[in-house]
């Protein structure tokens, strides 16, 4: 396995375990690169990448931009606010216009699930999904699994519990696909109102008891409560959510083993995760962020250098 | 497809070449003061590992001969004290190549391990076969991202003449061969009959 089969990264489901492994071994090399005094390599100096963010993002966008710059690619950024999108231009027109300016690759975040899939049918350049609605966020899942592999040696056979708002979370869905593909066991834990019906069919366990999930797992991936998506009341109050589903030092001390704490950020401190846990030695939250750049470099590099691109 | 494979350097000959190359290194880097050896991944590293064994054996011999002879010791060591083998590193140039879009097979990267600073060092880049010079060109770029060495030299086991695309020539050369485009030179280190070099004729 030396190349990716698809020219886009839209869903983790498009990747085989071997392809994920290829991305990981490539990311190992890029992680070494970004820890050098000169943190960049000239690989993609002939490539122009457009970051199209139709939905706000700080970390993912910065991470992609740094990854692109450390590969020496030329980067253009686009955000929906203050652009022609607010004048009523369609998605395809927007992207075709950008591609007409000789852009080679597109990284896109969009509030609608399936936007990247739709775009891939109409334009020919490689597309990387940086999050589409509540559907998928493949690079986040890859960097999460990469961080587990780095911390624990491998992902195979590990027990990973995902806590919080599963219903609105593209991170949860991509994580499930990625972890299952790599042979991990997955359990979801959250309020029944934030648990999609029928999610068990993906081969994951479901519980509503935090203690049960913590006692079971090796790794706890705690998702953010998306306050912006809570117009409908899924739980009575944040305080009540924290009492029932928040993870704190006391809960972790009750179980008699060390578990690894992850969070895709941004953290609501004191809501889903208490500060003493987020800042403890068990937490690999900042390693996740560092690995994010390496993983995105690997994905962009592998897509840009696929042999099929040779004309 | 491989049409024909012919051994051009037998194990005994290869062993002589390695000995000559280590003598040349000893001669041109007195005492190995500030010298580092860097193999280009992956095959340059195999070559460097084998060369390091030969060099270590030669250094042991020299130290043995020179026990009790301070003058002789100064010949090989600019610094007082024991002569030590230079530090060794591995450099991967995949991300610095200019030809990855021109290949049918994608390139996979290897690890870079340079556990020392390059500032003020005399670097000997080590690779097994010099062909077009593009790998070495990428190697120089990669190397300079780690610092500013005082001097960079190139050692290759085999130099394929007639096809160099860059003005790059080795300072230390095991042997020169004239080859055609459809031929490949392969150094086989881990073979039951001993390390040797073959010339392979292919269809493409």
Coordinates of C-alpha atoms in Angstrom, one line a residue:
Chain A
X1 CA 0.0 0.0 0.0
X2 CA 1.8 3.1 -1.2
X3 CA -1.0 5.4 -2.5
X4 CA -4.6 6.3 -1.6
X5 CA -7.3 4.8 -3.8
X6 CA -9.5 7.9 -3.9
X7 CA -8.6 11.4 -5.0
X8 CA -10.7 13.0 -2.3
X9 CA -11.0 12.6 1.5
X10 CA -14.7 13.0 2.1
X11 CA -15.6 10.1 4.5
X12 CA -13.5 7.8 6.6
X13 CA -15.6 5.0 5.1
X14 CA -13.7 5.5 1.8
X15 CA -10.5 4.5 3.5
X16 CA -9.3 0.9 4.1
X17 CA -7.3 0.0 7.2
X18 CA -4.1 -0.1 5.0
X19 CA -4.8 3.4 3.7
X20 CA -5.2 4.7 7.2
X21 CA -2.0 3.0 8.1
X22 CA -0.3 4.7 5.1
X23 CA -1.6 8.1 6.4
X24 CA -0.2 7.3 9.8
X25 CA 3.3 6.3 8.7
X26 CA 3.4 9.4 6.5
X27 CA 2.3 11.5 9.4
X28 CA 5.1 10.0 11.6
X29 CA 7.6 11.5 9.1
X30 CA 5.8 14.9 9.0
X31 CA 5.7 15.0 12.8
X32 CA 9.5 14.7 12.7
X33 CA 9.6 17.5 10.2
X34 CA 7.4 19.9 12.3
X35 CA 9.8 19.4 15.2
X36 CA 12.8 20.5 13.3
X37 CA 14.4 24.0 13.6
X38 CA 13.2 24.6 10.0
X39 CA 9.7 23.2 10.1
X40 CA 8.9 23.0 6.4
X41 CA 9.6 20.9 3.3
X42 CA 9.3 21.9 -0.3
X43 CA 7.0 19.0 -1.4
X44 CA 4.0 20.9 -2.6
X45 CA 5.6 24.2 -3.8
X46 CA 3.8 23.7 -7.1
X47 CA 0.4 23.3 -5.5
X48 CA -2.2 25.9 -4.7
X49 CA -4.8 25.0 -2.0
X50 CA -8.0 26.9 -1.3
X51 CA -9.4 26.7 2.2
X52 CA -13.1 27.3 1.9
X53 CA -14.8 27.7 5.2
X54 CA -18.5 28.2 4.9
X55 CA -18.8 27.7 8.7
X56 CA -16.6 29.3 11.3
X57 CA -13.6 27.4 12.6
X58 CA -10.4 28.4 14.4
X59 CA -8.4 25.3 15.1
X60 CA -9.2 23.2 12.1
X61 CA -8.6 26.1 9.8
X62 CA -5.3 27.1 11.4
X63 CA -4.2 23.5 11.5
X64 CA -4.9 23.0 7.7
X65 CA -3.3 26.4 6.9
X66 CA -0.1 25.5 8.9
X67 CA 0.0 22.0 7.3
X68 CA -0.3 23.6 3.8
X69 CA 2.4 26.2 4.6
X70 CA 4.8 23.5 6.0
X71 CA 4.4 21.6 2.8
X72 CA 5.3 24.9 0.9
X73 CA 1.9 25.0 -0.9
X74 CA 0.4 28.4 -1.8
X75 CA -2.7 29.0 0.3
X76 CA -5.8 31.1 -0.3
X77 CA -8.4 31.4 2.4
X78 CA -12.1 32.0 2.0
X79 CA -14.8 32.4 4.5
X80 CA -18.5 32.7 3.8
X81 CA -19.1 35.9 5.7
X82 CA -18.5 38.9 3.6
X83 CA -18.1 36.9 0.4
X84 CA -20.2 36.5 -2.8
X85 CA -22.0 33.7 -1.0
X86 CA -24.0 36.4 0.9
X87 CA -24.9 37.8 -2.6
X88 CA -26.6 34.5 -3.4
X89 CA -23.9 32.6 -5.4
X90 CA -24.3 28.9 -5.5
X91 CA -21.7 26.5 -4.0
X92 CA -20.7 25.1 -7.4
X93 CA -20.3 28.5 -9.0
X94 CA -18.2 29.7 -6.0
X95 CA -15.9 26.8 -6.3
X96 CA -15.7 26.8 -10.1
X97 CA -14.7 30.4 -10.0
X98 CA -12.0 29.7 -7.5
X99 CA -10.7 26.8 -9.5
X100 CA -10.6 29.0 -12.6
X101 CA -7.9 31.0 -10.9
X102 CA -5.8 27.8 -11.1
X103 CA -6.3 26.4 -7.7
X104 CA -5.2 22.7 -7.4
X105 CA -6.9 21.4 -4.2
X106 CA -9.9 22.4 -2.0
X107 CA -10.2 22.0 1.7
X108 CA -13.9 22.7 2.6
X109 CA -16.0 23.0 5.7
X110 CA -19.7 23.5 5.2
X111 CA -22.7 23.6 7.5
X112 CA -24.6 21.1 5.3
X113 CA -24.0 17.3 5.5
X114 CA -23.0 16.0 2.1
X115 CA -21.7 19.3 0.7
X116 CA -18.3 17.8 -0.1
X117 CA -19.7 14.7 -1.7
X118 CA -21.9 17.0 -3.8
X119 CA -19.0 19.2 -4.8
X120 CA -16.8 16.2 -5.7
X121 CA -19.4 15.2 -8.3
X122 CA -19.1 18.5 -10.1
X123 CA -15.5 19.5 -9.9
X124 CA -12.4 17.5 -10.7
X125 CA -9.8 18.7 -8.2
X126 CA -9.0 16.8 -5.0
X127 CA -11.3 17.8 -2.1
X128 CA -10.6 17.4 1.6
X129 CA -13.6 17.4 3.9
X130 CA -12.9 19.7 6.9
X131 CA -16.3 19.0 8.4
X132 CA -19.7 18.9 6.7
X133 CA -22.6 19.5 9.0
X134 CA -23.3 16.7 11.4
X135 CA -21.9 14.2 8.9
X136 CA -18.1 13.7 9.0
X137 CA -14.9 15.3 10.0
X138 CA -12.4 12.7 8.7
X139 CA -9.1 14.5 9.6
X140 CA -10.2 14.9 13.2
X141 CA -10.9 11.2 13.4
X142 CA -7.5 10.4 11.9
X143 CA -5.7 12.6 14.3
X144 CA -7.6 11.1 17.2
X145 CA -6.7 7.6 16.2
X146 CA -3.1 8.6 15.5
X147 CA -2.9 10.1 19.0
X148 CA -4.2 6.9 20.5
X149 CA -1.7 4.9 18.5
X150 CA 1.1 7.2 19.6
X151 CA 0.1 7.0 23.3
X152 CA -0.8 3.4 23.5
X153 CA 1.2 1.7 20.8
X154 CA -1.7 0.7 18.6
X155 CA -5.4 1.2 18.1
X156 CA -6.3 -2.5 17.6
X157 CA -8.2 -4.0 20.5
X158 CA -8.4 -0.7 22.5
X159 CA -11.6 0.3 24.1
X160 CA -12.6 3.9 23.3
X161 CA -15.6 5.6 24.8
X162 CA -17.0 8.7 23.2
X163 CA -18.9 11.0 25.6
X164 CA -21.4 13.8 25.0
X165 CA -23.4 15.1 22.1
X166 CA -23.3 12.2 19.6
X167 CA -26.4 13.4 17.7
X168 CA -24.8 16.6 16.4
X169 CA -21.3 15.4 16.2
X170 CA -19.4 14.8 13.0
X171 CA -16.4 14.0 15.1
X172 CA -18.3 11.1 16.8
X173 CA -19.4 9.6 13.5
X174 CA -15.9 9.8 11.8
X175 CA -14.3 8.5 15.0
X176 CA -16.6 5.5 15.0
X177 CA -15.8 4.6 11.4
X178 CA -12.1 5.1 11.9
X179 CA -11.8 3.3 15.2
X180 CA -13.9 0.3 14.0
X181 CA -11.8 0.1 10.8
X182 CA -8.6 -0.1 12.9
X183 CA -10.1 -2.8 15.2
X184 CA -10.9 -0.8 18.3
X185 CA -14.0 -1.3 20.4
X186 CA -16.3 1.8 20.7
X187 CA -18.9 2.7 23.3
X188 CA -21.0 5.9 23.2
X189 CA -22.1 7.6 26.3
X190 CA -24.5 10.6 26.6
X191 CA -28.0 11.7 27.3
X192 CA -30.7 9.7 25.4
X193 CA -31.8 12.9 23.8
X194 CA -28.4 13.4 22.2
X195 CA -28.0 9.7 21.1
X196 CA -29.1 9.1 17.5
X197 CA -31.6 6.3 17.3
X198 CA -30.2 3.1 15.8
X199 CA -26.6 4.0 16.2
X200 CA -25.9 0.6 17.7
X201 CA -26.2 -0.8 14.1
X202 CA -22.7 0.7 13.5
X203 CA -21.4 -2.0 15.9
X204 CA -20.9 0.3 18.9
X205 CA -22.1 0.0 22.5
X206 CA -24.4 2.6 24.0
X207 CA -24.8 3.6 27.6
X208 CA -26.2 6.5 29.6
X209 CA -24.0 5.9 32.6
X210 CA -20.7 7.8 32.8
X211 CA -19.3 5.5 35.4
X212 CA -20.1 2.4 33.4
X213 CA -18.4 3.8 30.3
X214 CA -15.3 5.0 32.3
X215 CA -14.9 1.7 34.0
X216 CA -15.0 0.0 30.6
X217 CA -12.7 2.1 28.5
X218 CA -9.0 2.7 27.9
X219 CA -9.5 6.0 26.2
X220 CA -12.2 8.6 26.9
X221 CA -12.8 11.0 24.0
X222 CA -15.0 13.7 25.5
X223 CA -16.9 15.8 22.9
X224 CA -17.9 19.4 23.3
X225 CA -21.4 20.3 24.2
X226 CA -22.3 22.4 21.2
X227 CA -24.1 25.3 22.9
X228 CA -24.9 26.8 19.5
X229 CA -27.0 23.8 18.6
X230 CA -29.1 23.7 21.8
X231 CA -32.0 25.9 20.7
X232 CA -34.1 22.8 21.2
X233 CA -33.7 21.8 24.8
X234 CA -32.0 18.4 24.8
X235 CA -31.3 18.6 28.5
X236 CA -32.8 20.8 31.3
X237 CA -29.7 22.9 32.1
X238 CA -25.9 22.9 31.6
X239 CA -25.5 22.4 35.4
X240 CA -27.6 19.3 35.2
X241 CA -25.7 18.0 32.2
X242 CA -22.4 18.5 34.1
X243 CA -23.8 16.6 37.1
X244 CA -24.9 13.6 35.1
X245 CA -22.3 13.5 32.3
X246 CA -19.4 15.8 33.2
X247 CA -16.0 14.1 33.8
X248 CA -14.0 15.2 36.8
X249 CA -11.1 14.1 38.9
X250 CA -13.4 12.4 41.5
X251 CA -15.0 10.1 38.9
X252 CA -11.6 9.2 37.5
X253 CA -10.2 8.4 40.9
X254 CA -13.1 6.1 41.6
X255 CA -12.1 3.7 38.8
X256 CA -8.9 1.9 39.5
X257 CA -7.0 2.4 36.3
X258 CA -5.4 5.1 34.2
X259 CA -7.4 6.1 31.2
X260 CA -6.3 8.5 28.5
X261 CA -8.4 11.7 28.2
X262 CA -9.0 13.3 24.8
X263 CA -11.1 16.2 23.6
X264 CA -11.4 17.6 20.0
X265 CA -11.7 21.2 21.4
X266 CA -12.7 23.8 22.1
X267 CA -13.3 22.7 25.7
X268 CA -16.2 24.1 27.7
X269 CA -14.2 24.0 31.0
X270 CA -16.3 22.8 33.9
X271 CA -19.1 21.6 31.6
X272 CA -18.1 18.3 29.9
X273 CA -14.6 18.2 31.4
X274 CA -13.3 19.7 34.6
X275 CA -10.1 21.8 34.4
X276 CA -8.1 19.5 36.7
X277 CA -8.8 16.6 34.3
X278 CA -8.2 18.6 31.1
X279 CA -4.8 19.8 32.4
X280 CA -3.7 16.5 34.0
X281 CA -1.1 14.1 32.8
X282 CA -3.8 11.8 31.6
X283 CA -4.9 14.3 29.0
X284 CA -3.4 14.2 25.5
X285 CA -5.5 17.2 24.3
X286 CA -2.5 19.3 23.2
X287 CA -0.8 16.3 21.6
X288 CA -4.0 15.9 19.5
X289 CA -3.6 19.5 18.3
X290 CA 0.1 18.9 17.4
X291 CA -0.7 15.6 15.6
X292 CA -3.5 17.4 13.7
X293 CA -0.9 19.4 11.7
X294 CA 1.1 16.2 10.9
X295 CA -2.0 14.2 9.9
X296 CA -3.3 17.0 7.7
X297 CA 0.2 17.3 6.1
X298 CA 0.1 13.6 5.4
X299 CA -3.4 13.7 3.9
X300 CA -2.6 16.7 1.7
X301 CA 0.7 15.2 0.6
X302 CA -0.7 11.8 -0.3
X303 CA -3.7 13.3 -2.2
X304 CA -1.5 15.8 -4.1
X305 CA 1.1 13.3 -5.1
X306 CA -1.1 10.5 -6.1
X307 CA 0.3 9.0 -9.4
X308 CA -3.1 9.3 -11.1
X309 CA -2.6 13.0 -11.1
X310 CA 0.2 12.7 -13.7
X311 CA -1.0 13.9 -17.1
Chain B
X1 CA 10.4 -6.6 -16.3
X2 CA 13.9 -8.0 -15.7
X3 CA 15.5 -9.5 -18.8
X4 CA 18.9 -10.2 -17.5
X5 CA 20.8 -9.9 -14.3
X6 CA 24.6 -10.0 -14.2
X7 CA 27.0 -9.7 -11.2
X8 CA 29.5 -6.9 -11.9
X9 CA 31.2 -6.7 -8.5
X10 CA 31.8 -9.9 -6.5
X11 CA 31.9 -10.1 -2.7
X12 CA 35.7 -10.1 -2.5
X13 CA 36.0 -7.1 -4.8
X14 CA 33.3 -5.2 -2.9
X15 CA 35.1 -5.8 0.3
X16 CA 38.3 -4.3 -1.2
X17 CA 36.3 -1.2 -2.4
X18 CA 34.9 -0.7 1.1
X19 CA 38.4 -0.9 2.6
X20 CA 39.7 1.6 0.1
X21 CA 36.9 4.0 0.8
X22 CA 37.4 3.9 4.5
X23 CA 41.2 4.5 4.0
X24 CA 40.3 7.6 1.9
X25 CA 38.0 8.8 4.6
X26 CA 40.7 8.4 7.2
X27 CA 43.2 10.1 5.0
X28 CA 41.1 13.1 4.2
X29 CA 39.5 13.6 7.6
X30 CA 42.4 13.6 10.0
X31 CA 41.2 12.4 13.4
X32 CA 37.6 12.7 12.1
X33 CA 37.5 16.1 13.9
X34 CA 34.0 17.5 13.3
X35 CA 33.2 14.9 10.6
X36 CA 29.8 13.3 10.3
X37 CA 28.6 10.6 7.9
X38 CA 25.0 10.9 6.7
X39 CA 23.4 8.1 4.6
X40 CA 20.6 8.9 2.2
X41 CA 17.5 6.8 3.0
X42 CA 17.0 4.0 2.3
X43 CA 19.9 2.4 0.4
X44 CA 22.6 4.9 1.3
X45 CA 22.0 3.9 4.9
X46 CA 22.6 0.2 4.1
X47 CA 25.9 1.2 2.5
X48 CA 26.8 3.5 5.4
X49 CA 26.1 0.8 7.9
X50 CA 28.5 -1.6 6.1
X51 CA 31.1 1.0 5.6
X52 CA 30.9 1.9 9.3
X53 CA 31.7 -1.7 10.2
X54 CA 34.8 -1.7 7.9
X55 CA 35.9 1.7 9.2
X56 CA 35.5 0.6 12.8
X57 CA 37.6 -2.5 12.2
X58 CA 40.3 -0.4 10.5
X59 CA 40.2 2.1 13.4
X60 CA 40.6 -0.8 15.9
X61 CA 43.7 -2.0 13.9
X62 CA 45.2 1.5 13.9
X63 CA 44.7 2.0 17.6
X64 CA 46.3 -1.3 18.2
X65 CA 49.3 -0.6 16.0
X66 CA 49.8 2.8 17.5
X67 CA 49.7 1.9 21.2
X68 CA 53.0 3.2 22.5
X69 CA 53.7 5.2 19.5
X70 CA 52.5 8.8 20.1
X71 CA 53.9 10.1 16.8
X72 CA 52.0 7.5 14.7
X73 CA 48.9 8.4 16.6
X74 CA 49.1 12.0 15.6
X75 CA 49.1 10.9 11.9
X76 CA 45.5 9.8 12.1
X77 CA 44.3 11.9 15.0
X78 CA 44.5 15.7 15.1
X79 CA 43.2 15.6 18.7
X80 CA 45.1 13.8 21.4
X81 CA 43.3 10.7 22.6
X82 CA 41.6 7.8 21.0
X83 CA 40.4 7.9 17.4
X84 CA 36.7 7.5 17.2
X85 CA 34.4 6.7 14.3
X86 CA 32.4 9.7 13.2
X87 CA 28.8 10.2 14.2
X88 CA 26.3 8.7 11.7
X89 CA 22.9 9.9 10.6
X90 CA 20.2 9.0 8.2
X91 CA 18.5 11.6 5.9
X92 CA 15.3 11.1 4.0
X93 CA 14.9 13.2 0.9
X94 CA 11.4 12.2 -0.2
X95 CA 9.7 15.5 0.6
X96 CA 12.5 17.3 -1.3
X97 CA 12.4 15.4 -4.5
X98 CA 11.4 17.2 -7.7
X99 CA 10.4 14.1 -9.7
X100 CA 7.5 12.6 -7.6
X101 CA 5.0 13.7 -10.3
X102 CA 7.0 12.0 -13.0
X103 CA 6.9 8.5 -11.5
X104 CA 4.3 5.8 -11.9
X105 CA 4.8 4.6 -8.4
X106 CA 4.4 6.9 -5.4
X107 CA 7.4 7.4 -3.1
X108 CA 7.2 6.4 0.5
X109 CA 9.1 8.3 3.1
X110 CA 11.6 7.0 5.6
X111 CA 12.8 8.4 8.9
X112 CA 15.4 11.1 9.2
X113 CA 17.7 10.8 12.1
X114 CA 20.3 13.4 12.6
X115 CA 21.1 13.3 16.4
X116 CA 23.7 16.1 16.2
X117 CA 24.0 19.7 15.1
X118 CA 25.4 20.4 11.6
X119 CA 26.9 23.7 12.5
X120 CA 30.5 23.7 11.6
X121 CA 30.6 20.1 10.7
X122 CA 32.2 18.4 7.7
X123 CA 29.5 16.3 6.3
X124 CA 30.0 13.3 4.1
X125 CA 26.8 12.4 2.3
X126 CA 26.7 8.7 1.5
X127 CA 24.6 7.0 -1.1
X128 CA 24.9 3.7 -3.0
X129 CA 24.4 4.6 -6.6
X130 CA 24.8 8.0 -8.3
X131 CA 22.7 8.2 -11.4
X132 CA 21.0 11.5 -12.5
X133 CA 22.1 13.4 -9.4
X134 CA 18.6 14.4 -8.5
X135 CA 18.6 12.5 -5.2
X136 CA 21.8 14.2 -4.2
X137 CA 20.3 17.6 -5.2
X138 CA 17.3 16.9 -3.0
X139 CA 19.7 15.6 -0.3
X140 CA 21.6 19.0 -0.3
X141 CA 18.3 20.9 0.1
X142 CA 17.2 18.6 2.9
X143 CA 20.6 18.8 4.6
X144 CA 20.6 22.6 4.7
X145 CA 17.3 22.7 6.4
X146 CA 19.1 21.3 9.5
X147 CA 21.8 23.9 9.7
X148 CA 25.0 25.2 8.0
X149 CA 27.7 22.6 7.7
X150 CA 31.3 23.9 6.9
X151 CA 31.7 21.5 4.0
X152 CA 29.7 18.8 2.3
X153 CA 31.3 15.9 0.4
X154 CA 29.7 13.1 -1.5
X155 CA 30.6 9.4 -1.3
X156 CA 29.0 6.9 -3.6
X157 CA 29.7 3.2 -4.1
X158 CA 28.8 3.2 -7.8
X159 CA 28.8 6.2 -10.1
X160 CA 26.8 5.7 -13.4
X161 CA 28.5 7.8 -15.9
X162 CA 26.9 9.3 -19.0
X163 CA 23.5 10.1 -17.5
X164 CA 24.2 12.8 -14.9
X165 CA 21.6 15.5 -15.2
X166 CA 23.2 17.9 -12.6
X167 CA 26.7 19.1 -12.2
X168 CA 27.2 16.7 -9.2
X169 CA 30.2 14.4 -8.9
X170 CA 31.4 12.3 -6.1
X171 CA 34.4 13.1 -3.9
X172 CA 34.8 9.4 -3.0
X173 CA 33.8 6.9 -5.6
X174 CA 33.8 3.1 -5.2
X175 CA 33.7 2.4 -8.9
X176 CA 32.4 3.9 -12.2
X177 CA 30.2 2.0 -14.6
X178 CA 28.9 2.9 -18.0
X179 CA 25.3 2.0 -18.3
X180 CA 22.4 2.3 -20.6
X181 CA 19.0 3.8 -19.8
X182 CA 17.3 0.4 -19.6
X183 CA 19.8 -0.9 -17.1
X184 CA 19.8 -0.7 -13.3
X185 CA 22.5 -1.1 -10.8
X186 CA 21.5 -2.8 -7.6
X187 CA 23.7 -3.3 -4.6
X188 CA 22.7 -6.4 -2.7
X189 CA 23.9 -6.4 0.9
X190 CA 22.1 -9.2 2.6
X191 CA 22.7 -12.2 0.3
X192 CA 23.8 -15.7 1.4
X193 CA 26.7 -15.6 -1.1
X194 CA 27.9 -12.2 0.3
X195 CA 27.3 -8.6 -0.6
X196 CA 27.7 -7.9 -4.3
X197 CA 26.6 -5.5 -7.1
X198 CA 24.5 -6.6 -10.0
X199 CA 23.6 -4.9 -13.3
X200 CA 20.0 -5.5 -14.3
X201 CA 18.7 -5.2 -17.8
X202 CA 15.0 -4.3 -17.9
X203 CA 12.4 -3.8 -20.5
X204 CA 11.5 -0.3 -19.5

